[in-house]
Coordinates of N, CA and C in Angstrom, one line a residue:
M1 N -17.8 -46.0 50.0 CA -17.0 -46.8 49.1 C -15.8 -47.5 49.8
A2 N -15.5 -48.7 49.3 CA -14.3 -49.4 49.8 C -13.7 -50.1 48.6
T3 N -12.5 -50.7 48.9 CA -12.0 -51.5 47.8 C -12.0 -53.0 48.2
T4 N -11.8 -53.9 47.3 CA -11.8 -55.3 47.6 C -10.8 -55.7 48.7
N5 N -9.8 -54.8 48.9 CA -8.8 -55.1 49.9 C -9.4 -54.9 51.3
D6 N -10.5 -54.1 51.4 CA -11.1 -53.9 52.7 C -12.2 -54.9 53.1
L7 N -12.4 -55.9 52.3 CA -13.5 -56.8 52.6 C -13.2 -57.6 53.9
K8 N -14.3 -57.8 54.6 CA -14.3 -58.6 55.9 C -15.6 -59.4 55.9
N9 N -15.6 -60.5 56.6 CA -16.8 -61.3 56.8 C -17.8 -60.5 57.5
G10 N -19.1 -60.5 57.0 CA -20.2 -59.8 57.6 C -20.4 -58.4 57.0
L11 N -19.4 -57.9 56.2 CA -19.6 -56.6 55.6 C -20.8 -56.7 54.6
V12 N -21.6 -55.6 54.5 CA -22.7 -55.6 53.6 C -22.3 -54.7 52.4
L13 N -22.5 -55.3 51.2 CA -22.1 -54.5 50.0 C -23.4 -54.2 49.2
N14 N -23.4 -53.1 48.5 CA -24.5 -52.7 47.7 C -24.0 -53.0 46.2
I15 N -24.5 -54.1 45.6 CA -24.1 -54.4 44.2 C -25.4 -54.3 43.4
D16 N -25.3 -53.5 42.4 CA -26.5 -53.3 41.5 C -27.8 -53.1 42.2
G17 N -27.8 -52.3 43.3 CA -29.0 -52.0 44.0 C -29.5 -53.1 44.9
Q18 N -28.7 -54.2 45.0 CA -29.1 -55.2 46.0 C -28.1 -55.3 47.1
L19 N -28.5 -55.7 48.3 CA -27.6 -55.8 49.4 C -27.1 -57.3 49.5
W20 N -25.8 -57.4 49.7 CA -25.1 -58.7 49.8 C -24.2 -58.7 51.0
T21 N -24.2 -59.8 51.8 CA -23.3 -59.9 52.9 C -22.1 -60.8 52.5
V22 N -20.9 -60.4 52.9 CA -19.8 -61.2 52.6 C -19.7 -62.3 53.6
V23 N -19.8 -63.6 53.0 CA -19.8 -64.7 53.9 C -18.4 -65.2 54.0
E24 N -17.6 -65.2 52.9 CA -16.3 -65.7 52.8 C -15.5 -64.9 51.8
F25 N -14.3 -64.7 51.9 CA -13.5 -64.0 50.9 C -12.1 -64.6 50.9
Q26 N -11.4 -64.5 49.8 CA -10.0 -65.1 49.7 C -9.3 -64.2 48.7
H27 N -8.1 -63.7 49.1 CA -7.3 -63.0 48.1 C -6.4 -64.0 47.4
V28 N -6.4 -63.9 46.1 CA -5.6 -64.9 45.3 C -4.6 -64.1 44.4
K29 N -3.4 -64.6 44.5 CA -2.3 -64.0 43.7 C -1.7 -65.1 42.8
P30 N -2.2 -65.2 41.6 CA -1.7 -66.3 40.7 C -0.3 -65.9 40.2
G31 N 0.4 -66.9 39.7 CA 1.8 -66.7 39.1 C 1.8 -65.7 38.0
K32 N 0.8 -65.9 37.1 CA 0.6 -64.9 36.0 C -0.6 -64.1 36.1
G33 N -0.6 -62.9 35.6 CA -1.9 -62.1 35.7 C -2.0 -61.4 37.0
G34 N -3.1 -60.6 37.1 CA -3.3 -59.8 38.2 C -3.9 -60.5 39.4
A35 N -3.7 -60.0 40.6 CA -4.4 -60.6 41.8 C -5.9 -60.4 41.7
F36 N -6.6 -61.2 42.4 CA -8.1 -61.1 42.4 C -8.6 -61.5 43.8
V37 N -9.9 -61.2 44.0 CA -10.5 -61.6 45.3 C -11.7 -62.5 45.0
R38 N -11.7 -63.7 45.5 CA -12.8 -64.6 45.3 C -13.7 -64.5 46.5
T39 N -15.0 -64.2 46.3 CA -15.9 -64.0 47.5 C -17.1 -65.0 47.3
T40 N -17.7 -65.2 48.5 CA -19.0 -65.9 48.6 C -19.9 -64.8 49.2
L41 N -21.0 -64.5 48.5 CA -21.9 -63.4 48.9 C -23.3 -64.0 49.1
K42 N -24.0 -63.5 50.2 CA -25.3 -64.0 50.5 C -26.3 -62.8 50.3
N43 N -27.3 -62.9 49.5 CA -28.3 -61.8 49.4 C -29.0 -61.7 50.7
V44 N -29.0 -60.4 51.2 CA -29.6 -60.2 52.5 C -31.1 -60.4 52.6
L45 N -31.8 -60.1 51.5 CA -33.2 -60.3 51.5 C -33.7 -61.7 51.1
S46 N -33.1 -62.2 50.0 CA -33.6 -63.5 49.5 C -32.9 -64.7 50.1
G47 N -31.6 -64.4 50.7 CA -30.9 -65.5 51.2 C -30.1 -66.3 50.2
K48 N -30.2 -65.9 48.9 CA -29.5 -66.6 47.8 C -28.0 -66.4 48.0
V49 N -27.2 -67.5 47.8 CA -25.8 -67.4 47.9 C -25.1 -67.6 46.6
V50 N -24.2 -66.6 46.3 CA -23.5 -66.7 45.0 C -22.0 -66.5 45.2
D51 N -21.2 -67.1 44.3 CA -19.7 -66.8 44.3 C -19.4 -65.7 43.3
R52 N -18.6 -64.8 43.7 CA -18.3 -63.7 42.8 C -16.8 -63.4 42.9
T53 N -16.2 -63.1 41.8 CA -14.8 -62.7 41.8 C -14.6 -61.3 41.4
F54 N -13.7 -60.6 42.1 CA -13.4 -59.2 41.8 C -11.9 -59.1 41.5
N55 N -11.5 -58.2 40.7 CA -10.1 -57.9 40.5 C -9.6 -57.2 41.8
A56 N -8.4 -57.4 42.2 CA -7.9 -56.8 43.4 C -7.9 -55.3 43.2
G57 N -8.3 -54.6 44.3 CA -8.4 -53.1 44.3 C -9.6 -52.5 43.7
T58 N -10.5 -53.4 43.2 CA -11.8 -52.9 42.6 C -12.6 -52.2 43.7
K59 N -13.2 -51.0 43.3 CA -14.1 -50.3 44.3 C -15.4 -51.0 44.4
V60 N -15.8 -51.2 45.6 CA -17.2 -51.8 45.9 C -17.9 -50.8 46.8
E61 N -19.2 -50.8 46.6 CA -20.0 -49.8 47.5 C -20.5 -50.6 48.7
T62 N -20.2 -50.1 49.8 CA -20.6 -50.7 51.1 C -22.0 -50.1 51.5
A63 N -22.8 -50.9 52.1 CA -24.1 -50.4 52.6 C -24.0 -50.1 54.1
N64 N -24.5 -49.1 54.6 CA -24.5 -48.7 56.0 C -25.6 -49.5 56.7
V65 N -25.2 -50.6 57.4 CA -26.2 -51.4 58.1 C -26.0 -51.1 59.6
D66 N -27.1 -50.8 60.2 CA -27.1 -50.5 61.6 C -27.7 -51.7 62.4
K67 N -26.9 -52.3 63.3 CA -27.4 -53.4 64.1 C -27.8 -52.9 65.4
R68 N -29.1 -53.0 65.7 CA -29.6 -52.5 67.0 C -30.1 -53.6 67.9
G69 N -29.9 -53.5 69.2 CA -30.5 -54.4 70.2 C -31.9 -54.0 70.3
M70 N -32.8 -55.0 70.1 CA -34.2 -54.7 70.2 C -34.9 -55.8 71.0
T71 N -36.1 -55.5 71.5 CA -37.0 -56.4 72.2 C -38.2 -56.7 71.4
F72 N -38.5 -58.0 71.3 CA -39.8 -58.4 70.6 C -40.9 -58.1 71.5
L73 N -41.9 -57.3 71.0 CA -43.1 -57.0 71.8 C -44.3 -57.9 71.5
Y74 N -44.7 -57.9 70.3 CA -45.9 -58.7 70.0 C -46.0 -58.8 68.4
K75 N -47.0 -59.7 68.0 CA -47.2 -59.9 66.6 C -48.5 -59.1 66.2
E76 N -48.4 -58.3 65.1 CA -49.5 -57.6 64.7 C -49.8 -57.9 63.2
G77 N -50.8 -58.7 62.9 CA -51.0 -59.2 61.6 C -49.9 -60.2 61.2
T78 N -49.2 -59.9 60.1 CA -48.1 -60.7 59.8 C -46.8 -60.1 60.2
D79 N -46.9 -58.9 60.8 CA -45.7 -58.2 61.2 C -45.3 -58.5 62.7
F80 N -44.0 -58.5 62.9 CA -43.5 -58.7 64.3 C -43.1 -57.3 64.7
V81 N -43.5 -56.9 65.9 CA -43.2 -55.5 66.4 C -42.1 -55.6 67.4
F82 N -41.0 -54.9 67.1 CA -39.8 -54.8 67.9 C -39.7 -53.4 68.5
M83 N -39.1 -53.3 69.7 CA -38.8 -52.0 70.3 C -37.3 -51.8 70.5
D84 N -36.8 -50.6 70.0 CA -35.4 -50.3 70.2 C -35.2 -50.1 71.7
S85 N -34.2 -50.9 72.2 CA -33.9 -50.8 73.7 C -33.4 -49.5 74.2
D86 N -32.8 -48.7 73.3 CA -32.3 -47.4 73.7 C -33.3 -46.2 73.5
T87 N -33.9 -46.2 72.3 CA -34.8 -45.0 72.0 C -36.3 -45.3 72.3
Y88 N -36.6 -46.6 72.5 CA -38.0 -47.0 72.7 C -38.9 -46.9 71.4
D89 N -38.2 -46.6 70.3 CA -38.9 -46.5 69.0 C -39.4 -48.0 68.6
Q90 N -40.6 -48.0 68.0 CA -41.1 -49.4 67.6 C -40.9 -49.5 66.1
M91 N -40.6 -50.8 65.7 CA -40.4 -51.1 64.3 C -41.2 -52.3 64.0
H92 N -41.9 -52.3 62.8 CA -42.6 -53.4 62.3 C -41.7 -54.2 61.4
V93 N -41.5 -55.5 61.7 CA -40.6 -56.3 60.8 C -41.5 -57.4 60.2
P94 N -41.5 -57.4 58.8 CA -42.4 -58.4 58.1 C -42.0 -59.9 58.5
A95 N -43.0 -60.8 58.4 CA -42.7 -62.2 58.8 C -41.6 -62.8 57.9
E96 N -41.6 -62.4 56.6 CA -40.6 -62.9 55.7 C -39.2 -62.6 56.2
T97 N -39.0 -61.4 56.8 CA -37.7 -61.0 57.3 C -37.3 -61.8 58.5
V98 N -38.3 -62.1 59.4 CA -38.1 -62.8 60.6 C -37.7 -64.3 60.3
G99 N -38.5 -64.8 59.3 CA -38.2 -66.2 58.8 C -38.3 -67.2 59.9
E100 N -37.4 -68.2 59.8 CA -37.4 -69.3 60.8 C -37.2 -68.9 62.2
N101 N -36.7 -67.7 62.4 CA -36.4 -67.2 63.8 C -37.8 -67.1 64.6
A102 N -38.9 -67.0 63.9 CA -40.2 -66.9 64.5 C -40.4 -68.1 65.4
N103 N -39.8 -69.2 65.1 CA -40.0 -70.5 65.9 C -39.4 -70.3 67.3
Y104 N -38.5 -69.4 67.5 CA -37.9 -69.2 68.8 C -38.1 -67.9 69.5
L105 N -39.1 -67.2 69.0 CA -39.3 -65.8 69.5 C -40.5 -65.7 70.4
L106 N -40.2 -65.3 71.7 CA -41.2 -65.1 72.7 C -41.4 -63.6 73.0
D107 N -42.5 -63.2 73.5 CA -42.7 -61.8 73.9 C -41.5 -61.4 74.8
N108 N -41.0 -60.2 74.7 CA -39.9 -59.7 75.4 C -38.6 -60.3 75.2
A109 N -38.5 -61.1 74.1 CA -37.2 -61.7 73.8 C -36.3 -60.7 73.2
E110 N -35.0 -60.8 73.5 CA -34.0 -59.8 73.0 C -33.5 -60.4 71.6
A111 N -33.3 -59.4 70.7 CA -32.8 -59.8 69.4 C -32.0 -58.6 68.8
V112 N -31.2 -58.9 67.8 CA -30.5 -57.8 67.1 C -31.1 -57.7 65.8
V113 N -31.6 -56.5 65.4 CA -32.2 -56.2 64.2 C -31.3 -55.4 63.3
A114 N -30.9 -55.9 62.1 CA -30.1 -55.2 61.2 C -30.9 -54.3 60.3
V115 N -30.7 -53.0 60.3 CA -31.5 -52.0 59.6 C -30.7 -51.2 58.6
H116 N -31.3 -51.1 57.4 CA -30.6 -50.3 56.3 C -31.7 -49.3 55.8
D117 N -31.4 -48.0 55.8 CA -32.4 -47.0 55.3 C -33.8 -47.2 55.9
G118 N -33.9 -47.5 57.1 CA -35.2 -47.7 57.8 C -35.9 -49.0 57.5
T119 N -35.2 -49.9 56.8 CA -35.8 -51.2 56.5 C -35.1 -52.3 57.2
A120 N -35.8 -53.2 57.9 CA -35.2 -54.3 58.6 C -34.7 -55.3 57.6
L121 N -33.5 -55.7 57.6 CA -32.9 -56.7 56.7 C -33.0 -58.1 57.2
Y122 N -32.6 -58.3 58.4 CA -32.7 -59.6 59.0 C -32.6 -59.4 60.6
I123 N -32.9 -60.5 61.3 CA -32.8 -60.4 62.7 C -31.9 -61.5 63.2
E124 N -31.1 -61.3 64.2 CA -30.2 -62.3 64.8 C -30.7 -62.5 66.2
L125 N -30.9 -63.8 66.6 CA -31.2 -64.2 67.9 C -30.0 -64.7 68.6
P126 N -30.1 -64.8 69.9 CA -28.9 -65.5 70.6 C -28.8 -66.9 70.1
T127 N -27.7 -67.6 70.2 CA -27.5 -68.9 69.6 C -28.4 -69.9 70.3
S128 N -28.8 -69.7 71.6 CA -29.7 -70.6 72.2 C -30.7 -69.9 73.0
V129 N -31.9 -70.5 73.1 CA -33.0 -69.9 73.9 C -33.6 -70.9 74.8
E130 N -34.3 -70.5 75.8 CA -35.0 -71.4 76.7 C -36.4 -71.3 76.5
L131 N -37.1 -72.5 76.2 CA -38.5 -72.5 75.9 C -39.2 -73.6 76.6
V132 N -40.5 -73.5 76.9 CA -41.2 -74.5 77.6 C -41.9 -75.4 76.6
I133 N -41.9 -76.7 76.8 CA -42.5 -77.7 76.0 C -44.0 -77.7 76.3
S134 N -44.8 -77.3 75.3 CA -46.3 -77.2 75.5 C -46.9 -78.6 75.3
H135 N -46.3 -79.5 74.5 CA -46.9 -80.8 74.4 C -45.8 -81.8 73.8
T136 N -45.8 -82.9 74.4 CA -45.0 -84.1 73.9 C -45.7 -85.3 74.5
D137 N -45.7 -86.4 73.7 CA -46.2 -87.6 74.2 C -45.3 -88.3 75.1
P138 N -45.8 -89.0 76.1 CA -44.8 -89.7 77.1 C -43.9 -90.6 76.3
G139 N -42.7 -90.7 76.7 CA -41.7 -91.6 76.0 C -42.0 -93.0 76.4
V140 N -42.1 -93.9 75.5 CA -42.3 -95.3 75.8 C -41.0 -96.0 75.9
Q141 N -40.7 -96.6 77.1 CA -39.4 -97.3 77.3 C -39.4 -98.5 76.3
G142 N -38.3 -98.7 75.7 CA -38.1 -99.8 74.8 C -38.4 -99.4 73.3
D143 N -38.9 -98.2 73.1 CA -39.1 -97.7 71.8 C -37.8 -97.0 71.3
R144 N -37.0 -97.8 70.6 CA -35.7 -97.3 70.2 C -35.7 -97.1 68.6
S145 N -36.8 -97.2 68.0 CA -36.8 -97.1 66.5 C -36.5 -95.6 66.1
T146 N -36.7 -94.7 67.0 CA -36.4 -93.3 66.7 C -35.1 -92.8 67.3
G147 N -34.2 -93.8 67.7 CA -32.9 -93.4 68.3 C -33.0 -92.7 69.6
G148 N -34.1 -92.9 70.3 CA -34.3 -92.3 71.6 C -34.8 -90.9 71.6
T149 N -35.4 -90.5 70.5 CA -36.0 -89.1 70.5 C -37.5 -89.2 70.1
K150 N -38.2 -88.1 70.4 CA -39.6 -88.0 70.1 C -39.9 -86.6 69.7
P151 N -40.9 -86.3 69.0 CA -41.3 -84.9 68.6 C -41.9 -84.2 69.8
A152 N -41.6 -82.9 70.0 CA -42.2 -82.1 71.0 C -42.5 -80.7 70.4
T153 N -43.6 -80.2 70.9 CA -44.1 -78.8 70.4 C -43.7 -77.8 71.5
L154 N -43.0 -76.8 71.1 CA -42.6 -75.7 72.0 C -43.7 -74.7 72.2
E155 N -43.6 -73.9 73.2 CA -44.6 -72.9 73.5 C -44.8 -71.9 72.3
T156 N -43.8 -71.8 71.4 CA -43.9 -70.9 70.2 C -44.6 -71.6 69.1
G157 N -44.9 -72.9 69.2 CA -45.5 -73.6 68.2 C -44.6 -74.4 67.3
A158 N -43.3 -74.2 67.5 CA -42.3 -74.9 66.7 C -42.2 -76.4 67.2
E159 N -41.8 -77.3 66.3 CA -41.6 -78.7 66.7 C -40.2 -79.1 66.6
I160 N -39.7 -79.7 67.7 CA -38.3 -80.2 67.7 C -38.3 -81.6 68.1
Q161 N -37.1 -82.2 68.0 CA -36.9 -83.6 68.5 C -36.3 -83.5 69.9
V162 N -36.8 -84.3 70.9 CA -36.2 -84.3 72.2 C -36.0 -85.7 72.7
P163 N -35.2 -85.9 73.7 CA -35.0 -87.3 74.2 C -36.3 -87.8 74.9
L164 N -36.4 -89.1 75.0 CA -37.6 -89.7 75.5 C -38.0 -89.3 76.9
F165 N -37.0 -88.9 77.8 CA -37.3 -88.6 79.2 C -37.8 -87.2 79.4
V166 N -37.9 -86.4 78.4 CA -38.4 -85.0 78.5 C -39.9 -85.1 78.5
S167 N -40.5 -84.3 79.4 CA -42.0 -84.3 79.4 C -42.6 -82.9 79.2
T168 N -43.9 -82.9 79.0 CA -44.7 -81.6 78.8 C -44.5 -80.7 80.0
G169 N -44.3 -79.4 79.8 CA -44.2 -78.5 80.8 C -42.7 -78.2 81.2
E170 N -41.8 -79.0 80.8 CA -40.4 -78.8 81.1 C -39.8 -77.7 80.2
K171 N -38.8 -76.9 80.8 CA -38.2 -75.9 80.0 C -36.9 -76.5 79.5
V172 N -36.7 -76.3 78.2 CA -35.5 -76.8 77.5 C -34.7 -75.7 76.8
K173 N -33.4 -76.0 76.6 CA -32.6 -75.1 75.8 C -32.5 -75.6 74.4
V174 N -32.7 -74.6 73.4 CA -32.8 -75.0 72.0 C -31.8 -74.1 71.2
D175 N -31.1 -74.7 70.3 CA -30.2 -74.0 69.4 C -31.0 -73.3 68.3
T176 N -30.9 -72.0 68.2 CA -31.7 -71.2 67.3 C -31.3 -71.4 65.8
R177 N -30.0 -71.9 65.6 CA -29.5 -72.0 64.3 C -30.1 -73.2 63.6
D178 N -30.3 -74.3 64.3 CA -30.8 -75.5 63.6 C -31.9 -76.2 64.4
G179 N -32.4 -75.6 65.5 CA -33.5 -76.2 66.2 C -33.2 -77.5 67.0
R180 N -31.9 -77.6 67.3 CA -31.4 -78.8 68.1 C -31.7 -78.6 69.6
Y181 N -32.1 -79.7 70.2 CA -32.3 -79.8 71.7 C -30.9 -79.8 72.3
L182 N -30.7 -78.9 73.3 CA -29.4 -78.7 73.9 C -29.4 -79.2 75.4
G183 N -30.6 -79.4 76.0 CA -30.6 -79.9 77.3 C -31.8 -79.3 78.1
R184 N -32.1 -79.9 79.3 CA -33.1 -79.3 80.1 C -32.6 -78.2 80.9
V185 N -33.5 -77.3 81.3 CA -33.2 -76.2 82.2 C -33.8 -76.4 83.5
N186 N -33.1 -76.4 84.6 CA -33.7 -76.6 85.9 C -34.2 -75.3 86.4
G187 N -35.6 -75.3 86.5 CA -36.2 -74.0 86.9 C -36.7 -74.2 88.2

């Protein structure tokens, strides 16, 4: 248990049996009436974002979330299998939990898996990863209708936009938060 005075960004709360991450919070002390805390909460499983206000000093139940460094091993059915880097225990994480991160996940990739009561809640990847372009059409000089970019398919199967000079087989750096091309990697 904690009070609303203990809130921090990233803290996971257990509200009515559901887990919510504190995205933002603000202590407000109006001229009249009692102080309160305005929060923005994100549902850990569904990703839904809600605004919620608590009276100052209200008790809130915190959830014990264990963030572990893990290595992605392979895909089995719809599950992604991760191995704990310290204990070598393997954990199956459902595809819904991995979500968009699957676009940037290669075998032996490092990730942080947030676990609560033995259930994986979400995974965090590094902010950028290096991936090889498995296919892209040659850029046609003079084709400026696309602002100098073209679609490219990564080795994971994800599609991103890259500059015209990038070719198939090159390794590129990609932002895992929004799929943006960050540059070529000289290998």
